[in-house]
Coordinates of C-alpha atoms in Angstrom, one line a residue:
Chain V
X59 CA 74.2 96.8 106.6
X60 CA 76.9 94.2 106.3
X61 CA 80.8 95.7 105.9
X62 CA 80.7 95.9 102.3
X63 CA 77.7 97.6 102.2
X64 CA 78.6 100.8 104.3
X65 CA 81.9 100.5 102.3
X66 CA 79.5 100.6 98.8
X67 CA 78.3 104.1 100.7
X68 CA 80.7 105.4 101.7
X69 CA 82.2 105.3 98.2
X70 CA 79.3 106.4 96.8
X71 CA 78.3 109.2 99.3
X72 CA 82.0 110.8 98.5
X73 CA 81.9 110.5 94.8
X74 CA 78.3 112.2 94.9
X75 CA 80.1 115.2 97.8
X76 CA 82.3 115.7 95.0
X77 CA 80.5 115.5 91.7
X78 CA 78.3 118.2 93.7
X79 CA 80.9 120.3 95.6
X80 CA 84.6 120.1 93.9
X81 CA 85.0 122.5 90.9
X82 CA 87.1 119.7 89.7
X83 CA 84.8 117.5 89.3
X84 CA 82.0 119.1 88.7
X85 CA 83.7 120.4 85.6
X86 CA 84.6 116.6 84.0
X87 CA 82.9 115.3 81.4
X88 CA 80.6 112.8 82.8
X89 CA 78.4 110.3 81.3
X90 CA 75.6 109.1 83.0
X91 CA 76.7 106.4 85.7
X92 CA 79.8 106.5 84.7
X93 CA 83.0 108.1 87.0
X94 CA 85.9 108.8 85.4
X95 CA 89.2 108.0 86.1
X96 CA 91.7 111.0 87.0
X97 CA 95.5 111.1 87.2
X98 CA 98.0 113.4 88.4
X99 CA 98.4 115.1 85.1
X100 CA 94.9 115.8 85.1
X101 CA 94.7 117.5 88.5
X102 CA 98.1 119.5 87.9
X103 CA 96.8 122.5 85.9
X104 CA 93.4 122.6 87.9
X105 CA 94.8 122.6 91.3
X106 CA 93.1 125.6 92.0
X107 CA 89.7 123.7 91.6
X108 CA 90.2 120.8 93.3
X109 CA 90.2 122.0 97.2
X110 CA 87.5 123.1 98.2
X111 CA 89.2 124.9 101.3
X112 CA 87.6 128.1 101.2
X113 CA 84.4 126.7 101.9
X114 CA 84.6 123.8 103.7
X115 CA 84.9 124.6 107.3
X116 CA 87.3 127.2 108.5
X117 CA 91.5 128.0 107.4
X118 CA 92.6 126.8 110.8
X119 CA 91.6 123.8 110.5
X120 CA 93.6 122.8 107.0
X121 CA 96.7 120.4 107.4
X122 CA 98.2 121.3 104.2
X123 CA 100.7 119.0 102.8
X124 CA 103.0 118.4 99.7
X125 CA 103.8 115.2 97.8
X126 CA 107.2 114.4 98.0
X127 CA 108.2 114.5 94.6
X128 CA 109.4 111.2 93.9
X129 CA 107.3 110.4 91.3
X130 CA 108.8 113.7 89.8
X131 CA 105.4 115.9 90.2
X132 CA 104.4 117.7 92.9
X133 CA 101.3 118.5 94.4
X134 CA 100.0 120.5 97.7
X135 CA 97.3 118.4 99.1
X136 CA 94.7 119.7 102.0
X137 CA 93.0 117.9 104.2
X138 CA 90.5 119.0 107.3
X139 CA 92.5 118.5 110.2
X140 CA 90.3 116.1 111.9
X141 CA 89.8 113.9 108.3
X142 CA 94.0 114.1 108.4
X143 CA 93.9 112.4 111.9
X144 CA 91.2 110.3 110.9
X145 CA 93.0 109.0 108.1
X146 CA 96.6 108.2 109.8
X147 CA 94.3 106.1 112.9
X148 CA 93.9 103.0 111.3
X149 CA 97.5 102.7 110.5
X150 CA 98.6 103.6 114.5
X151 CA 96.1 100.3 115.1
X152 CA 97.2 98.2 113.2
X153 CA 101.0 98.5 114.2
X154 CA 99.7 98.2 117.8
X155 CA 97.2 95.4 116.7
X156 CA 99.8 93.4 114.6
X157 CA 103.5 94.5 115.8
X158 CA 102.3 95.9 119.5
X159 CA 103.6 99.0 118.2
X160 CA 102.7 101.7 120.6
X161 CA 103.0 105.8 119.6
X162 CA 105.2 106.5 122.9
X163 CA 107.7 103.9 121.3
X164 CA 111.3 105.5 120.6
X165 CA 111.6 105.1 116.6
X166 CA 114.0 106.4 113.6
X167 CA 113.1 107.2 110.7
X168 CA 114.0 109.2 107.7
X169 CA 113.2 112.7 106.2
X170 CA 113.8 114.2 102.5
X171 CA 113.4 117.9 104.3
X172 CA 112.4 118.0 108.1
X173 CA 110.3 119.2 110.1
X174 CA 112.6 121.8 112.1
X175 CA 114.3 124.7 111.4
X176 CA 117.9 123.4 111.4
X177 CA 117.0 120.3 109.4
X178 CA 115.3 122.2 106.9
X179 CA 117.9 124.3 106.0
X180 CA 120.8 121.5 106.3
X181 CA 123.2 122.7 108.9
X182 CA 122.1 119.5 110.9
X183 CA 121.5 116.1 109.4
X184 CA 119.2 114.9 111.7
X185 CA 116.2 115.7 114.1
X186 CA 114.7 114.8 118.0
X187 CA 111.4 114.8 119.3
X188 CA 110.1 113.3 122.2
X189 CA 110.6 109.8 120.7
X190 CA 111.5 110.1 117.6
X191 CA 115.1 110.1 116.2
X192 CA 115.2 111.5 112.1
X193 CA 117.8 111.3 109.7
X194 CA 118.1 113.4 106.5
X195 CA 118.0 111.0 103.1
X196 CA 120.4 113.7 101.6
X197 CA 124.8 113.0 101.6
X198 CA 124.3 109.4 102.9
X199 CA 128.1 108.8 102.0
X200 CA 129.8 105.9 103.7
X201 CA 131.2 108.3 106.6
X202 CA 127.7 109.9 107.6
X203 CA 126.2 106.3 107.1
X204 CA 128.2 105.2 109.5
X205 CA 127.5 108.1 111.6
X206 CA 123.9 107.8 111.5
X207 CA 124.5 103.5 112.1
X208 CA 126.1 104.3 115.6
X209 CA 123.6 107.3 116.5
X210 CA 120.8 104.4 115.9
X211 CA 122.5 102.1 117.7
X212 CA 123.1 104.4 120.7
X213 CA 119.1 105.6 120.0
X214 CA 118.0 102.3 120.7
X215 CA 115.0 102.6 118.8
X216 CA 112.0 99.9 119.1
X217 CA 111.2 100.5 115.8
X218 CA 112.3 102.3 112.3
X219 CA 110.3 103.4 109.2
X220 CA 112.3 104.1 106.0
X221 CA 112.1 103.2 103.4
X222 CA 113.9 99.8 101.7
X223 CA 117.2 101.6 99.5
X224 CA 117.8 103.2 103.0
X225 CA 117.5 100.0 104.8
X226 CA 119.8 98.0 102.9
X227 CA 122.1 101.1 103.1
X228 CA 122.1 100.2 107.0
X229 CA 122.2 97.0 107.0
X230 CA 125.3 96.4 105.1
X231 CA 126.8 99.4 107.3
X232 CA 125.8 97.5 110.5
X233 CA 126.9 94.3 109.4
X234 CA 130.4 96.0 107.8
X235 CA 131.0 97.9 111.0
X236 CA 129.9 94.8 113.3
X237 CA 127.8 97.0 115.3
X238 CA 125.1 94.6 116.0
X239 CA 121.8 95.7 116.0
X240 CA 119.9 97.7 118.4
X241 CA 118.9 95.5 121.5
X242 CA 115.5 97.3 121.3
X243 CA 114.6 97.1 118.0
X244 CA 111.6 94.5 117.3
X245 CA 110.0 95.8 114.4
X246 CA 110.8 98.3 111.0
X247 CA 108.4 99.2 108.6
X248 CA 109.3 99.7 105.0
X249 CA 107.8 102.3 103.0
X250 CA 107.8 104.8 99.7
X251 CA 109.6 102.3 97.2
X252 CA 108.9 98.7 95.7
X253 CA 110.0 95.9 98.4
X254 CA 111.8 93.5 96.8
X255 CA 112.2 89.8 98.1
X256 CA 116.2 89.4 98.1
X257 CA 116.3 93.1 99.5
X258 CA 114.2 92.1 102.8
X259 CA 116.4 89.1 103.7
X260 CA 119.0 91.0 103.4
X261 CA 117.8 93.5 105.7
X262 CA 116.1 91.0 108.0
X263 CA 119.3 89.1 107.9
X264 CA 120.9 91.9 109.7
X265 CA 117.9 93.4 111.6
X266 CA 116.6 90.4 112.6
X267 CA 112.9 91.9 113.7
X268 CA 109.3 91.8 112.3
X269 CA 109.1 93.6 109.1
X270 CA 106.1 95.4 107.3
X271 CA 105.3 97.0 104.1
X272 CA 103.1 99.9 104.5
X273 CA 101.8 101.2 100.9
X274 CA 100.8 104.5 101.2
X275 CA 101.3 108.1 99.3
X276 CA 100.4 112.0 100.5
X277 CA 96.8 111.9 98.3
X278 CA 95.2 109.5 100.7
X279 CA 97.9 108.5 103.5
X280 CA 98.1 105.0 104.2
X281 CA 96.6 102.8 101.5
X282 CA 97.6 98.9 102.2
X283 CA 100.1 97.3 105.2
X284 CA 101.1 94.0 105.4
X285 CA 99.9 91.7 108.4
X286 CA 102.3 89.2 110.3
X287 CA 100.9 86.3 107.4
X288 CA 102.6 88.3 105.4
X289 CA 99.8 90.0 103.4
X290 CA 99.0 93.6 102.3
X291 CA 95.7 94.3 103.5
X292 CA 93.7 97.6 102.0
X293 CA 92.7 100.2 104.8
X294 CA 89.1 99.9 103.5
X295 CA 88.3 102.8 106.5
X296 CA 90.5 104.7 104.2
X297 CA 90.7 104.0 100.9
X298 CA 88.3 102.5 98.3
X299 CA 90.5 100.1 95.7
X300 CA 90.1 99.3 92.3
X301 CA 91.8 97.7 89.8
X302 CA 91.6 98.9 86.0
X303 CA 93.3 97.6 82.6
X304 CA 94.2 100.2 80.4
X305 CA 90.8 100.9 79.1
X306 CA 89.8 101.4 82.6
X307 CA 87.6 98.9 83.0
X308 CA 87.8 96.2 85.9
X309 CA 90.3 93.5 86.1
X310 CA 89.2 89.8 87.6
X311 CA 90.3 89.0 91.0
X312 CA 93.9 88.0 91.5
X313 CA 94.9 90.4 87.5
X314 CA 97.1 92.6 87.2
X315 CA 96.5 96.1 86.1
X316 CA 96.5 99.9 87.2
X317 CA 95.9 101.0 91.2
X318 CA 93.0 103.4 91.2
X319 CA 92.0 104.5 94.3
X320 CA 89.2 106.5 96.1
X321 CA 89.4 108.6 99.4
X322 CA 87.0 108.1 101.3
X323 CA 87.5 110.8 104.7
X324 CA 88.5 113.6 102.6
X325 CA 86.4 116.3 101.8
X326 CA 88.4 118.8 101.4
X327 CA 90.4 117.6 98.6
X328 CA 88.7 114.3 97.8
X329 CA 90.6 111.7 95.1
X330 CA 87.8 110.2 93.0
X331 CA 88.7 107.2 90.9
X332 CA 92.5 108.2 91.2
X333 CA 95.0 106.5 89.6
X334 CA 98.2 105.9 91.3
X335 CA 100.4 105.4 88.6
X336 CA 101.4 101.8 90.1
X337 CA 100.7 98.6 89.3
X338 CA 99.0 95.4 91.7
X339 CA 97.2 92.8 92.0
X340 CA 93.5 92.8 94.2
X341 CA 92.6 89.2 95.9
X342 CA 89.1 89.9 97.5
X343 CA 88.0 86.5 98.4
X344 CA 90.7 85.2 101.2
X345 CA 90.8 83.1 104.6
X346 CA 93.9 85.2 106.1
X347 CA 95.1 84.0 109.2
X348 CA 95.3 87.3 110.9
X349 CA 91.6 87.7 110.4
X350 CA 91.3 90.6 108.4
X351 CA 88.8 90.3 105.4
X352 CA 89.7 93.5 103.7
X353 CA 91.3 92.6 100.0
X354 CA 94.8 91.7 100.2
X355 CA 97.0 93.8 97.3
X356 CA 100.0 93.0 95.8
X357 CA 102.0 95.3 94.7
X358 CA 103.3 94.5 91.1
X359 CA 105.4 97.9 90.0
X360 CA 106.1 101.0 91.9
X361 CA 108.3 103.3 93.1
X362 CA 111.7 102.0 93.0
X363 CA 114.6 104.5 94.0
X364 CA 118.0 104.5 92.5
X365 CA 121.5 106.1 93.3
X366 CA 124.0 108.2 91.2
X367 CA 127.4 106.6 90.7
X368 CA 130.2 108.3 91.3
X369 CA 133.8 108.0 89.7
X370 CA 135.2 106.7 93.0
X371 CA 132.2 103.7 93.0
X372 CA 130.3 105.2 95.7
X373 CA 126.9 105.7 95.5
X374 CA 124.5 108.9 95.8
X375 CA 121.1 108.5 96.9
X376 CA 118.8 109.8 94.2
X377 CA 116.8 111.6 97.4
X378 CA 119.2 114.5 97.1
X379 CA 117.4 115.7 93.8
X380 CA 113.7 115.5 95.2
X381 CA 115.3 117.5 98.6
X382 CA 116.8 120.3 96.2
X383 CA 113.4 120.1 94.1
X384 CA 110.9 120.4 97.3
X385 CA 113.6 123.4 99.0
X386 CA 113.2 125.5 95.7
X387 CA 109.2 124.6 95.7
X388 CA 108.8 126.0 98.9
X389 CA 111.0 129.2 98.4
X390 CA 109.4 130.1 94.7
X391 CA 105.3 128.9 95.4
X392 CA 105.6 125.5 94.1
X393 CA 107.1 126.5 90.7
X394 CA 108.5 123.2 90.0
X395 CA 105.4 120.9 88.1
X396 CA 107.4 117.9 87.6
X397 CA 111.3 117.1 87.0
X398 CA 113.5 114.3 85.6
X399 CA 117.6 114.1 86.7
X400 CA 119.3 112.3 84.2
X401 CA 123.3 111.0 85.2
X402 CA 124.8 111.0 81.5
X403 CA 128.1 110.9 83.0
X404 CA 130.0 110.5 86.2
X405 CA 129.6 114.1 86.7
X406 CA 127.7 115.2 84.1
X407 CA 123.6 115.5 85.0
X408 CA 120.8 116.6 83.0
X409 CA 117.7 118.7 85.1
X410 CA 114.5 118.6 83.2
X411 CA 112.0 120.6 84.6
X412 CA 108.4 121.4 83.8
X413 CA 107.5 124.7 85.8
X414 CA 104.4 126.6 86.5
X415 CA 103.5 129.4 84.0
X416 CA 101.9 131.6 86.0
X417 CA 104.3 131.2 89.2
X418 CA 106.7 132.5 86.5
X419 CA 105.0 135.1 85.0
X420 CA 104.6 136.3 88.4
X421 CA 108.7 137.1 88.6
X422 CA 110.0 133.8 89.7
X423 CA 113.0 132.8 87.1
X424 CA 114.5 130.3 85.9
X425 CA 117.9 131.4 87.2
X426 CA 116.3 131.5 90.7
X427 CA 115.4 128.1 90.3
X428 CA 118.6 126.5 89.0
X429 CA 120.3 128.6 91.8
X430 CA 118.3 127.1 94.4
X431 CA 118.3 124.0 93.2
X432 CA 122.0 123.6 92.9
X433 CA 122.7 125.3 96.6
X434 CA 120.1 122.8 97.5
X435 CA 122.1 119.6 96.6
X436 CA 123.9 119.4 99.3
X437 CA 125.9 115.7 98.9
X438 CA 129.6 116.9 98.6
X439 CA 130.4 114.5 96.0
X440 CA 128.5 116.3 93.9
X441 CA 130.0 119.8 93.9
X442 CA 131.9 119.8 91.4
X443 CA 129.8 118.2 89.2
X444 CA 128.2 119.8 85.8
X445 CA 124.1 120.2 86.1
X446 CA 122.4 121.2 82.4
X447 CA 118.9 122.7 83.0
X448 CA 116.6 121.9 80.1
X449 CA 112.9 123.0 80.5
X450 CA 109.3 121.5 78.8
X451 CA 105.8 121.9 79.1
X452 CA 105.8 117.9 80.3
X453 CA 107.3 115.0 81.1
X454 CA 106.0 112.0 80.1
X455 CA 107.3 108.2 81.6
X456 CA 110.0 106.9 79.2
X457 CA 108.9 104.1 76.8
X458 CA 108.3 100.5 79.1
X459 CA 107.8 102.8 81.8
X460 CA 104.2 103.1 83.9
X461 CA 105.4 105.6 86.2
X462 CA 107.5 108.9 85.4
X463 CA 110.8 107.7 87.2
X464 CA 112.5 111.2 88.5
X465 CA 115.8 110.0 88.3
X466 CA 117.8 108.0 85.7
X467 CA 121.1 106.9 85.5
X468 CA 122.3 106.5 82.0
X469 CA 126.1 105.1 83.1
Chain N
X275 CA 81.4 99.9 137.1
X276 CA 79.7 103.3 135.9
X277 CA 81.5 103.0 132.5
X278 CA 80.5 106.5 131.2
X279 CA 81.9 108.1 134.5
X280 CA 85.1 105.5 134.0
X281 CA 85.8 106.8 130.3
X282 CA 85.3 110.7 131.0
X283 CA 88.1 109.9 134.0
X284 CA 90.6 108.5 131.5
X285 CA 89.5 111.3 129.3
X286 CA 90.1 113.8 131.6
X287 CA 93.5 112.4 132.6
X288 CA 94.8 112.6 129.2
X289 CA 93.6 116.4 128.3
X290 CA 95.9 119.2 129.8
X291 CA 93.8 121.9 129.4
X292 CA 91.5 123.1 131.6
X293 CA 88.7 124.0 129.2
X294 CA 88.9 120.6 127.7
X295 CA 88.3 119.0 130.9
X296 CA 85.5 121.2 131.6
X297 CA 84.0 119.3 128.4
X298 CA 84.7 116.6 129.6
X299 CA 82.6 116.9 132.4
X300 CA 79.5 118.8 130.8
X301 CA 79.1 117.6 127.3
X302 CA 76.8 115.0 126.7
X303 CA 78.4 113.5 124.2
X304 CA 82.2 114.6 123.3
X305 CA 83.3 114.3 120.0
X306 CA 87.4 112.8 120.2
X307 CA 88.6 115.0 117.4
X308 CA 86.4 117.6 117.5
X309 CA 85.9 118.6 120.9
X310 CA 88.8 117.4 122.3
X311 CA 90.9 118.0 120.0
X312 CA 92.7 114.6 119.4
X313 CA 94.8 113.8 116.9
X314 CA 95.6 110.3 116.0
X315 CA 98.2 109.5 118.5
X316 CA 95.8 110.6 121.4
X317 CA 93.7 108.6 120.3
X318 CA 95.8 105.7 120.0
X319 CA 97.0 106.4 123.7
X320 CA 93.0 106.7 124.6
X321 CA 92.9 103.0 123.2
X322 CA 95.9 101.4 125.1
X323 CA 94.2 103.2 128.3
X324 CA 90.8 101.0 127.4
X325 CA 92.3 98.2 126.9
X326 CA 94.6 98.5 130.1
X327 CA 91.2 99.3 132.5
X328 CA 89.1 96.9 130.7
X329 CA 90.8 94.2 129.6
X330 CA 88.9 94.6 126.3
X331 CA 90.7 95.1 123.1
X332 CA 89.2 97.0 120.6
X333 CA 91.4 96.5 118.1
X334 CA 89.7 93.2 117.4
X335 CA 86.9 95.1 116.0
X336 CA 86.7 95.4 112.8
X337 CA 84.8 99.2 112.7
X338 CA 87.0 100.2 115.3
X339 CA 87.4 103.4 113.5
X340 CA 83.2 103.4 113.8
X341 CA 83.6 103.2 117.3
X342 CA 86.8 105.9 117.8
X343 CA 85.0 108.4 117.4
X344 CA 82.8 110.0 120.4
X345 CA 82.2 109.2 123.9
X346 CA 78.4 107.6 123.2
X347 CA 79.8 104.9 120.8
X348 CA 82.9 103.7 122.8
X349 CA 80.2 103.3 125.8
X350 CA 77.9 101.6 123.6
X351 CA 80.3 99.3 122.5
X352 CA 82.0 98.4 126.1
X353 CA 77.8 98.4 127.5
X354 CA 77.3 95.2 124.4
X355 CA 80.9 93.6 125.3
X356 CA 79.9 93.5 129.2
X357 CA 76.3 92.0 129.2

């Protein structure tokens, strides 16, 4: 069998696992050959049915993890532990492969909660491990900028993943502060958000190191990452790609339409004909110089992240909402279905949140909720600010939008 | 070079436990993940430890995640590479 053949079975031999094994699925309406497409909103009241965790292998050996909410829903997603290791592989080889990017190699990167006690709860803003330096997204005012600037710099990382709003956020500090960069540093990846053109020279001007895009999200891990020619290549080990109009049927090579995706090493949870609520473009037939054949994607509309303006000028990362969001999730059982933050004012905001019926019924209220939440935003320039909690059964993207946007700024 | 006595070495250098070396050593065919419990940055460090002994990068492969995966198929494949 030639490449895209065991790629044709593999896709096929998970999409008959799950028509046979996922509640989920088996429970779709499905015409004869045909697979339907499924979306987030789809899978949101039926989470219950879509892991099969109770009988596939054994409880110790679930990685569970949670979307971050930026696409303003959250999700718990399960994985076997060995599929979860499976899945991040090919992205370790193709740093190394591409960037000689090795896993002892000291790096920074940023977190919306963290991983260890301290940065959970906030007292710290960042986190150590053996070589890894984090930093919390949350109260990235100019002084803890600048903070975090001279704590990289002293780091000396070889390499950074954030993701592009924070980037830029650096880059003008380092160049402001005329820290120069980090005599280490050769490579950063950019992640989570749209990567715009004039916003990589401007963080390469600075940086001066390789750069990638990786294109990834918590459903499947990494999806696509760019090679040194410049070109997103899908992990087909991974991920099975398609591209859909809006009547879901296949766009030609090189058209634009919706990313629908399949996983293709998760049984636990598998994503069958998933839509990812972004947009792209699929060229399959291509002579790339780095010599990879899988299709190259080009991302067309995404995730793009945004900041609250304050009355001073400065600027809030819209991160501080999807921290307070995931800190209430995890102290009342995921409650919190999907949420919008509009800024109406300077200090005026507007919560919109769709919550869980039956995590509510069960005693969690909304008081609790907006409590959290607000002891959860923890950016200073917001305290005295006015939050207006308004509640709905769902939130749908705002006309000319693709993608529910969590935050929007109205001033 | 014995290369199935050379990779259970290098295996057995990166596991710390001694249970895990012990299968190592007796099992005919260790699984990475399974049996050895590797994540993907062990395995990673396994492929850097290949490439430094054999002077073969695997990388260049393009079903290196294929051949990642137990001890029988990273010997096969460095057994075609050699003749």
């Amino acid at each position: 069998m030639n490449k895209r053949e065991i790629l044709n079975k593999k896709f096929n031999d998970i999409v008959s696992y799950a028509y046979t094994n996922v509640p989920f699925y088996i429970n779709l309406t499905r015409a004869e050959q045909d697979i339907p497409v499924i979306d987030k909103s789809m899978i949101e009241d039926e989470r219950d049915l879509m892991a099969v965790q109770y009988t596939y292998g054994h409880q110790k050996d679930m990685v569970k993890v949670e979307t971050s909410g930026s696409t303003g829903k959250c999700m718990e997603i399960y994985w076997d532990k060995h599929e979860h290791n499976k899945s991040m592989l090919p992205l370790w080889i193709y740093r190394y492969k591409y960037y000689d990017i090795k896993t002892n190699d000291r790096f920074c990167y940023f977190y919306t909660v963290g991983n260890q006690e301290e940065s959970i709860s906030g007292k710290t803003f960042y986190e150590e491990t053996t070589n890894a330096l984090g930093f919390s997204k949350s109260n990235l005012d100019s002084e803890r900028i600048l903070q975090i600037c001279k704590m990289i710099k002293e780091y000396n990382p070889v390499w950074m993943n954030t993701q592009p709003s924070i980037a830029v956020l650096l880059a003008r500090c380092f160049k402001k502060n005329h820290l120069g960069k980090p005599e280490n540093l050769r490579y950063m990846e950019l992640t989570g958000e749209m990567l715009f053109d004039s916003v990589r020279r401007e963080i390469q001007e600075i940086f001066d190191c390789k750069m990638a895009n990786q294109y990834g999200c918590y459903e499947a891990n990494s999806i696509a990452y760019e090679c040194p020619y410049g070109n997103m290549h899908c992990m087909e080990d991974n991920i099975y790609v398609e591209i859909l109009d809006d009547d879901e049927q296949p766009v030609m090579d090189n058209q634009e339409g919706n990313i629908v995706i399949t996983t293709l090493n998760s049984h636990v949870m598998p994503f069958i004909r998933y839509k990812t609520g972004d947009m792209g473009i699929v060229e399959k037939k291509h002579l790339c110089k780095c010599g990879n054949h899988s299709p190259i994607i080009r991302l067309t509309s995404g995730r793009i992240s945004d900041y609250a303006i304050m009355r001073d000028g400065s600027e809030v990362s819209s991160y501080v909402f999807v921290r307070a969001v995931e800190l209430v999730n995890r102290q009342c059982e995921n409650v919190i279905k999907q949420f919008r933050v509009t800024q109406k004012e300077h200090n005026y905001f507007l919560v919109d949140l769709v919550l869980d019926e039956e995590v509510v019924d069960a005693g969690i209220h909304e008081s609790e909720v907006e409590n959290i939440f607000l002891q959860s935003v923890n950016d200073e320039r917001l305290y005295d600010t006015e939050f207006e909690f308004r509640y709905f059964g769902g939130l749908e993207p705002k006309a000319g939008e693709r993608k529910l946007r969590y935050f929007v700024r109205e001033i | 070079m014995n290369i199935d006595k050379a990779l259970r070495e290098i295996l057995k250098d990166m596991v710390n436990d001694e249970t895990l070396k012990e299968k190592v050593d007796t099992e005919d065919n260790p699984d990475f993940m399974k049996d050895l419990e590797f994540d993907s940055v062990d395995i990673m460090r396994f492929v850097i430890e290949l490439e430094e002994q054999f002077g073969i990068r695997i990388t260049e492969e393009s079903n290196f995640i294929d051949i990642l995966t137990d001890l029988r198929s990273v010997r096969t494949w460095l057994e075609m590479r050699q003749l």
